[in-house]
Short mmCIF file of C-alpha atoms and ligand atoms in Angstrom, two decimals:
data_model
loop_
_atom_site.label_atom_id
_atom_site.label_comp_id
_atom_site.label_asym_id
_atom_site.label_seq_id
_atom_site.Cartn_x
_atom_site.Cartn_y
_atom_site.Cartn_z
CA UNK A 48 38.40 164.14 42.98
CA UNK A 49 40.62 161.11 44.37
CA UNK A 50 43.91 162.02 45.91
CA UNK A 51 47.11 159.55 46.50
CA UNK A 52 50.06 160.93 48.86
CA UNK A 53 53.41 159.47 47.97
CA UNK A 54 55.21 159.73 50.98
CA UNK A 55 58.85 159.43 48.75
CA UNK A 56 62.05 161.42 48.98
CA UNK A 57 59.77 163.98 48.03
CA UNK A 58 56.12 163.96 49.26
CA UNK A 59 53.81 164.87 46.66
CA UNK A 60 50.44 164.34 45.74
CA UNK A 61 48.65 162.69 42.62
CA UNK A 62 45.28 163.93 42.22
CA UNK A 63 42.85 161.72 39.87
CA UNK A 64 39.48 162.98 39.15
CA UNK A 65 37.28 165.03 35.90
CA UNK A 66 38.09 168.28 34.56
CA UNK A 67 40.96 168.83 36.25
CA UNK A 68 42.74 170.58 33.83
CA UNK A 69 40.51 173.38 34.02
CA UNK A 70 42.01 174.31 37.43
CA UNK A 71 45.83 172.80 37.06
CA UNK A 72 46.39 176.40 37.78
CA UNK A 73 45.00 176.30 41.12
CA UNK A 74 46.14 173.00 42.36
CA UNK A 75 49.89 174.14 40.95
CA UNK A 76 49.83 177.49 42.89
CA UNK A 77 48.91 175.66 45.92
CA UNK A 78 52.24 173.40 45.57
CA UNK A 79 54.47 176.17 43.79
CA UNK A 80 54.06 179.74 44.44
CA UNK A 81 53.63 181.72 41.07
CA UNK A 82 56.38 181.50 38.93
CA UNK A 83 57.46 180.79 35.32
CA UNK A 84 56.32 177.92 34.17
CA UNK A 85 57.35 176.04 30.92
CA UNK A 86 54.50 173.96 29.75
CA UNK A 87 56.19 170.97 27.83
CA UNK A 88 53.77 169.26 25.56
CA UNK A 89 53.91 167.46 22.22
CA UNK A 90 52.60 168.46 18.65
CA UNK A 91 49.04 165.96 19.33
CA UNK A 92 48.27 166.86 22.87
CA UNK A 93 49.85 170.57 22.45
CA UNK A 94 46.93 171.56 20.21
CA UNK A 95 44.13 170.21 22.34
CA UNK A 96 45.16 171.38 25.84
CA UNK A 97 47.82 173.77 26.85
CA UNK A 98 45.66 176.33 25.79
CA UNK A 99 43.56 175.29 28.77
CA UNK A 100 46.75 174.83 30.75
CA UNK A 101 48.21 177.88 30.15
CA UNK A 102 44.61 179.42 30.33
CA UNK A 103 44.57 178.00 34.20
CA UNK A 104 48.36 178.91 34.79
CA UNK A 105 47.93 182.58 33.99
CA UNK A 106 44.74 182.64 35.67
CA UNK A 107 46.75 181.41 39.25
CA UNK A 108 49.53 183.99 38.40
CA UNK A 109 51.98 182.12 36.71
CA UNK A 110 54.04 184.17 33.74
CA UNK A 111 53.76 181.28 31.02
CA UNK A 112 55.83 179.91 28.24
CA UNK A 113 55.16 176.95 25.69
CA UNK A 114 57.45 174.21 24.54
CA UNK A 115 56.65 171.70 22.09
CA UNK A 116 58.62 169.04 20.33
CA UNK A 117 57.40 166.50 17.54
CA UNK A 118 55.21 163.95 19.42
CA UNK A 119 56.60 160.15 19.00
CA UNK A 120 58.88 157.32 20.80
CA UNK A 121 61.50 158.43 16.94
CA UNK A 122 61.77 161.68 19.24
CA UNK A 123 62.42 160.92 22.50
CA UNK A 124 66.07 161.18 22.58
CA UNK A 125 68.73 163.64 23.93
CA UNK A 126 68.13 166.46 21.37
CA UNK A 127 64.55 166.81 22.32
CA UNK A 128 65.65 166.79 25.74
CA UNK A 129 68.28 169.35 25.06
CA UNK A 130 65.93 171.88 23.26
CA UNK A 131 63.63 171.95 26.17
CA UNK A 132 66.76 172.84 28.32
CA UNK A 133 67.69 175.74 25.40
CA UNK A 134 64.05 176.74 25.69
CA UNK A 135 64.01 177.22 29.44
CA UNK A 136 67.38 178.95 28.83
CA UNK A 137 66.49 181.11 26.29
CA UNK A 138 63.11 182.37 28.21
CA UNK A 139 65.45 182.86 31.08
CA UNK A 140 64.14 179.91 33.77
CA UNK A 141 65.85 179.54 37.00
CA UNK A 142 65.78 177.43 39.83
CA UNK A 143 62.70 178.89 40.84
CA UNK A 144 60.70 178.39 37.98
CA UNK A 145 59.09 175.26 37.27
CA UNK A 146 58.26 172.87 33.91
CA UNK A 147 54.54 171.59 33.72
CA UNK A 148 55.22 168.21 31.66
CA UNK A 149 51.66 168.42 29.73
CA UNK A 150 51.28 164.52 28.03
CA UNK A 151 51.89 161.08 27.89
CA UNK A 152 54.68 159.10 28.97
CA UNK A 153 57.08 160.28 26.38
CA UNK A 154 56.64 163.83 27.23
CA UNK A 155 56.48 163.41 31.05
CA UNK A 156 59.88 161.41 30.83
CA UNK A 157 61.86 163.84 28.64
CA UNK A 158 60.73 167.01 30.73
CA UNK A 159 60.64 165.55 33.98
CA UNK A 160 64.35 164.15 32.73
CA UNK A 161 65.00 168.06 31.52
CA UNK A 162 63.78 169.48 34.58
CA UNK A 163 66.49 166.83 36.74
CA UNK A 164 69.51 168.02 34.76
CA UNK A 165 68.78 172.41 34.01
CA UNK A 166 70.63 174.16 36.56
CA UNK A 167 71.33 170.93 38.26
CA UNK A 168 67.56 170.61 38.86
CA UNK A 169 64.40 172.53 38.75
CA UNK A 170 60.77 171.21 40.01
CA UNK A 171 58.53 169.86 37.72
CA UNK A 172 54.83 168.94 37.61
CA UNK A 173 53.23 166.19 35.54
CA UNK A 174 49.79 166.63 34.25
CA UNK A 175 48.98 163.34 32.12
CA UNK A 176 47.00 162.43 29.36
CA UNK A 177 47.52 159.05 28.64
CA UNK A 178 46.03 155.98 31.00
CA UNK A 179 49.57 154.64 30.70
CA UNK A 180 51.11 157.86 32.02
CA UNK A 181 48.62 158.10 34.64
CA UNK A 182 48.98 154.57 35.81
CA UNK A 183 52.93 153.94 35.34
CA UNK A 184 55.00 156.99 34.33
CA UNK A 185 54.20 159.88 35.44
CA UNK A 186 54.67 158.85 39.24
CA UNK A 187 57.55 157.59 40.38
CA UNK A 188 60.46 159.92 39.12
CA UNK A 189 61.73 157.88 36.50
CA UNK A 190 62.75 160.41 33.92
CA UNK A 191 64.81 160.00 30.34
CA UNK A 192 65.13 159.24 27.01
CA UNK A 193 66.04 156.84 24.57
CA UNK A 194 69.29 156.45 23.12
CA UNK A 195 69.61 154.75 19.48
CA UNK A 196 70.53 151.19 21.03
CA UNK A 197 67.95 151.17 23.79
CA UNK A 198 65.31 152.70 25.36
CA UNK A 199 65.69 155.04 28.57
CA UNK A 200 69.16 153.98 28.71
CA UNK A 201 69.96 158.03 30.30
CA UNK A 202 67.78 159.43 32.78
CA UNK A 203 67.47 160.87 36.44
CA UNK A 204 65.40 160.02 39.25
CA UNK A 205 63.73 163.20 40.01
CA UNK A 206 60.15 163.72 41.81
CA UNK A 207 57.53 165.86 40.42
CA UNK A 208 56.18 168.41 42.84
CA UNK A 209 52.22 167.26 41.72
CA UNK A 210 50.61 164.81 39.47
CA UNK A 211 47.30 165.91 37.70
CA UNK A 212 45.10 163.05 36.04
CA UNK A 213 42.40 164.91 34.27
CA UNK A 214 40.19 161.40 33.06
CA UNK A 215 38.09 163.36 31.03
CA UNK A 216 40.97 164.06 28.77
CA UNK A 217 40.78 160.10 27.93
CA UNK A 218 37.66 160.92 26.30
CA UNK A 219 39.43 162.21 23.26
CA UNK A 220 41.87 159.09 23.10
CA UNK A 221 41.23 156.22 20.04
CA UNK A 222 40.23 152.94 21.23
CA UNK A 223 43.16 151.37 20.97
CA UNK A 224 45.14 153.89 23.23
CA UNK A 225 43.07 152.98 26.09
CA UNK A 226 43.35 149.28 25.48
CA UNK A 227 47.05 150.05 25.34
CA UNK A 228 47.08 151.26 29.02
CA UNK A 229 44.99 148.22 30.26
CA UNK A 230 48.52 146.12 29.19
CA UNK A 231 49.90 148.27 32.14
CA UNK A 232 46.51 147.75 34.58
CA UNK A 233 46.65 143.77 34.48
CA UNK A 234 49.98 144.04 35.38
CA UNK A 235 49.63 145.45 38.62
CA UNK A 236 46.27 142.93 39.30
CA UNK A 237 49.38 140.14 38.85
CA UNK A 238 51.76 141.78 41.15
CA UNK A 239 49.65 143.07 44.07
CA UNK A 240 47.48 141.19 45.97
CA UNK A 241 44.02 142.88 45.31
CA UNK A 242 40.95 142.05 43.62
CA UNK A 243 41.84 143.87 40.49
CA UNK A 244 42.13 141.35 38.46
CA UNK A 245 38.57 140.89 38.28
CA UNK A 246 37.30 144.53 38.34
CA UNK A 247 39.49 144.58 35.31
CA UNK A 248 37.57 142.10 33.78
CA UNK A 249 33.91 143.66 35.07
CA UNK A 250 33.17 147.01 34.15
CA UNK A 251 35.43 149.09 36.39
CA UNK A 252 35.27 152.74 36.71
CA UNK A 253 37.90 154.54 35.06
CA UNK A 254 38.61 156.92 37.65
CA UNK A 255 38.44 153.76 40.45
CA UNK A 256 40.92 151.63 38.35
CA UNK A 257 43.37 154.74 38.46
CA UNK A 258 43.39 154.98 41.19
CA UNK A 259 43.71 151.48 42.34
CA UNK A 260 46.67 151.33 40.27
CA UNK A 261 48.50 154.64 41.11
CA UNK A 262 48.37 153.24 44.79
CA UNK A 263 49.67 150.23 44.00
CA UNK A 264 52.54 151.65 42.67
CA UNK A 265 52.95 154.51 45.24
CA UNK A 266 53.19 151.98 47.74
CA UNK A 267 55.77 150.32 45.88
CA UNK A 268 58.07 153.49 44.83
CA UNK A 269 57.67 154.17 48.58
CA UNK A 270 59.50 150.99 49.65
CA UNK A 271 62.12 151.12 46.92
CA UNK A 272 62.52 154.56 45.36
CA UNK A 273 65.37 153.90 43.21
CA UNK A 274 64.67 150.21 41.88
CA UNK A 275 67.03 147.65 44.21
CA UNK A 276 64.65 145.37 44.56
CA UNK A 277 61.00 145.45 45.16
CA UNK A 278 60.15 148.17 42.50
CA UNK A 279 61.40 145.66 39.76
CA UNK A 280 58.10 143.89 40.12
CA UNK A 281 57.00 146.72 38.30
CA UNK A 282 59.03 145.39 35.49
CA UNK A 283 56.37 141.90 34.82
CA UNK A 284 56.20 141.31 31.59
CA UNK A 285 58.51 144.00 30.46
CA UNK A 286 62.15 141.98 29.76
CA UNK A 287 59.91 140.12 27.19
CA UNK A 288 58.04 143.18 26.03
CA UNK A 289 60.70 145.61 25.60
CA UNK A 290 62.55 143.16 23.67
CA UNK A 291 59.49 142.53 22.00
CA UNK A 292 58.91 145.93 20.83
CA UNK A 293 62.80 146.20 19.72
CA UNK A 294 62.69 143.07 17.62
CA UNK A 295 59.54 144.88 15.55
CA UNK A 296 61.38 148.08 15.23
CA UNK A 297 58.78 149.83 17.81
CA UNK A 298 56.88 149.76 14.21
CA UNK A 299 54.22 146.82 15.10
CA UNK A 300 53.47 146.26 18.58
CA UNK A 301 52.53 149.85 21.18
CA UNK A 302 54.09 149.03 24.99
CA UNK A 303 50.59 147.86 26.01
CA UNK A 304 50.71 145.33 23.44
CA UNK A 305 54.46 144.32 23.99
CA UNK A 306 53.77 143.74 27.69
CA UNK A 307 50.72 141.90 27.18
CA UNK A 308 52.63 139.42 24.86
CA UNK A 309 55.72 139.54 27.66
CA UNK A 310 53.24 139.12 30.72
CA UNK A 311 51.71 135.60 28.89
CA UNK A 312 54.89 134.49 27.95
CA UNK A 313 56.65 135.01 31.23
CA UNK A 314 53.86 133.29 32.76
CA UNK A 315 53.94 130.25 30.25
CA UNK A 316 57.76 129.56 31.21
CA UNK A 317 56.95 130.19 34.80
CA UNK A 318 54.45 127.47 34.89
CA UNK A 319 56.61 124.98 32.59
CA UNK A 320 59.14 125.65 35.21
CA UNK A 321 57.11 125.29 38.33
CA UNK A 322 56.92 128.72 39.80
CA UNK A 323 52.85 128.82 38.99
CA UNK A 324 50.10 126.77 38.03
CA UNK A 325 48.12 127.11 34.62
CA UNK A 326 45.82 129.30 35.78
CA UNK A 327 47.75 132.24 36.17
CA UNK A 328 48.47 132.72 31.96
CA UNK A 329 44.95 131.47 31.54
CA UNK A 330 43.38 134.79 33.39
CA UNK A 331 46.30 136.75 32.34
CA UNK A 332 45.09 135.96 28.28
CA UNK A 333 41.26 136.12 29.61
CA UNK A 334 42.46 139.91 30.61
CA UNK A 335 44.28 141.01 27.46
CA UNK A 336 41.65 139.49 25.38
CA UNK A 337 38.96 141.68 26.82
CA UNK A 338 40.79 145.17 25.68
CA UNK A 339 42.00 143.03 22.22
CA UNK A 340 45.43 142.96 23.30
CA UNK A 341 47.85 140.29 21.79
CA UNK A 342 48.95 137.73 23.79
CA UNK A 343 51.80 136.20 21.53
CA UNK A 344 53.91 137.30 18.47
CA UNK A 345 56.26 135.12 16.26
CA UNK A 346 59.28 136.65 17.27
CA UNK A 347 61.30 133.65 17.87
CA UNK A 348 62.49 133.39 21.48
CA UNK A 349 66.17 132.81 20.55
CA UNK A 350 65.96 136.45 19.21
CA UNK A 351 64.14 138.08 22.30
CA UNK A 352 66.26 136.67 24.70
CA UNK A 353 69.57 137.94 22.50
CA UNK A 354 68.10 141.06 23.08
CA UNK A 355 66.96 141.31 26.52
CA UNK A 356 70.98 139.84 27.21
CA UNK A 357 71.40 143.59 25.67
CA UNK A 358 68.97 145.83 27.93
CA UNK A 359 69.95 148.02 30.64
CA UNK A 360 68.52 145.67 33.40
CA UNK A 361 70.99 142.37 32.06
CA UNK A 362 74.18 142.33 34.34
CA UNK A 363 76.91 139.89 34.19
CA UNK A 364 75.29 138.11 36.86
CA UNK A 365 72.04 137.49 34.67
CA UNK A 366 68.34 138.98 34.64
CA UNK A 367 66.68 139.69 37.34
CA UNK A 368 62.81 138.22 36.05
CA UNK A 369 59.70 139.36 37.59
CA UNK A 370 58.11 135.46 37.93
CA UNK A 371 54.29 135.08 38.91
CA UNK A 372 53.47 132.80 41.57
CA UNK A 373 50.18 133.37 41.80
CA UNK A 374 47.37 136.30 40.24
CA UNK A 375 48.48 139.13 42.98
CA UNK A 376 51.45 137.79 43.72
CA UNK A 377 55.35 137.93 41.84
CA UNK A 378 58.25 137.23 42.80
CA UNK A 379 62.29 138.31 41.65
CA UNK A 380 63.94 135.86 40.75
CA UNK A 381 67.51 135.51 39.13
CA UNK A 382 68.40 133.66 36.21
CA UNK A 383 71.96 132.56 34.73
CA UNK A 384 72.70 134.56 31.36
CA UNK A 385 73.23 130.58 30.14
CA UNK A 386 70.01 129.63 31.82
CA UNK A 387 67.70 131.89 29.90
CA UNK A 388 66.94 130.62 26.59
CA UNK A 389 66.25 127.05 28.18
CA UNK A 390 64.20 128.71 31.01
CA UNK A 391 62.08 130.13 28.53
CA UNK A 392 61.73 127.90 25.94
CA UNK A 393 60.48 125.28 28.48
CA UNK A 394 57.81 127.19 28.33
CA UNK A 395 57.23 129.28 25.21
CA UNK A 396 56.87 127.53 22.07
N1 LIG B 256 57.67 151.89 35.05
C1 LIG B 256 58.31 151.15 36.05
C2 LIG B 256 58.75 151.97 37.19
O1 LIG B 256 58.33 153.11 37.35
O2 LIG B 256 59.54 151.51 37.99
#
């Protein structure tokens, strides 16, 4: 088993390794003395583990309850996050109990984002199931939901207690969910400076590229817990892709997929632009192409950058866009509401 500290307003610690979920139980009680504990899962990942969770739970002494809502992005919004609070209200939770988000991104968001706001705050743990929860979501505190004009626009920051990758859980996922967390992987081989990049491209272990990436991001929620500046980075490719996966409904493109497309376009108007040479969209599409990821769409740009005008990160003073300089390397960079559409359409055709 591999273990990452994040030394944030909370310390807590992300442990990566096989099986794990076999002995959540254990690891829990050794954060959280026994308590109740609401298992939050959804109706796919509900039926094929929180058995085993609860199973483990009981086994360390914890008195345990199940919640779970009707898996999909259509259903992360502020009633699913409200009947998890009813649940944990109903079963009579306290600040002393503790919610055991048991999923994918989705899931860890909404309960982590129930946990932040039930009695003004209860702890949480997240025990993901997706390579894109273990990489990006489930560490870091960002917690929420969607709201019917945008996504995450309400949410908390709020800390789990413990993070538990079990990798042998991505055993059971379709191809094309792990190809959707590698989107997520080459970004952080284009923000950090590491060799990454090219272990993504060899055959790197699963359990190695994890962790590789959980630390790059621990070391970057550790400098900036509550996004003023260097935790955007985290954000490459993601103006593009978000609006990317609004301007399809969320109906053709996964996040993986979206960011993919955003991370070669981004870099394509960088280098017409002069922040970055060619090279850096050549390895970026070298990298998607491996794990069949899509590395353009024909949303026309006029339309993406209407929308990304409309997210929660455009302010009157512009957007702040995560620009590569080089592979392992990004920088923030500011650009002029008026100045967008011709910045990017320097670039992307
Ligand atoms: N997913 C980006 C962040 O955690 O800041």
């Amino acid at each position: 088993m591999l273990k990452i500290t994040a030394n944030t307003s909370k310390v807590y610690d992300i442990l990566i390794g096989s099986n794990l979920i076999k002995d959540c139980g254990k690891y829990i009680s050794e954060v959280v003395n026994p308590c109740k504990a609401m298992i939050v899962t959804d109706s796919n990942v509900g039926p094929l583990y929180a058995d085993a969770v609860k199973e483990a739970l009981c086994s360390a002494g914890f008195d345990v309850y199940i919640h779970t809502f009707e898996a999909g992005e259509k259903n992360k919004n502020i009633e699913t996050v409200y009947n998890i609070t009813l649940s944990l209200a109903e079963n009579g939770f306290n600040r002393k109990d503790i919610v055991v988000a048991l999923g994918g991104g989705v899931c860890g968001d909404m309960a982590g984002f129930a946990s932040s706001i039930y009695m003004r705050g209860i702890r949480f743990i997240q025990v993901s199931t997706s390579i894109l929860s273990d990489i990006d979501s489930s560490v870091g505190g960002k917690t929420g939901c969607d709201l019917p004009v945008g996504k995450n626009l309400i949410g908390a920051f709020h800390q789990p207690e413990l993070v538990v990758i079990d990798t042998n859980v991505l055993t059971t996922l379709p191809k094309h969910f792990y190809n959707d967390g590698m989107g997520e992987a080459i970004k952080y081989g284009v923000i950090a400076p590491s060799d990454l990049m090219d272990k993504i491209c060899d055959d790197i272990d699963i359990e190695q590229l994890i962790f590789e990436c959980v630390d790059i991001k621990r070391k970057v929620v550790e400098n900036d817990e509550k996004e003023q500046g260097e935790r955007k980075l985290l954000n490459f490719g993601h103006t593009l892709g978000h609006a990317i996966e609004k301007y399809y409904n969320f109906d053709k493109y996964t996040h993986g997929e979206a960011v993919a497309i955003g991370m070669c376009m981004i870099s394509d108007a960088a280098f017409a632009n002069g922040y970055c040479d060619k090279t850096v969209g050549d390895k970026i599409r070298i990298a998607c192409k491996r794990f069949s990821l899509p590395t353009e769409c024909d949303a026309p740009i006029e339309e993406l950058s209407k929308i990304a005008l409309s997210d929660k990160k455009s302010t009157s003073s512009g957007i702040d866009f995560v620009l590569p300089r080089t592979v392992g390397k990004c920088e923030i960079v500011n650009i002029k509401k008026e100045d967008i559409l011709p910045f990017l359409k320097k670039g992307i055709k």
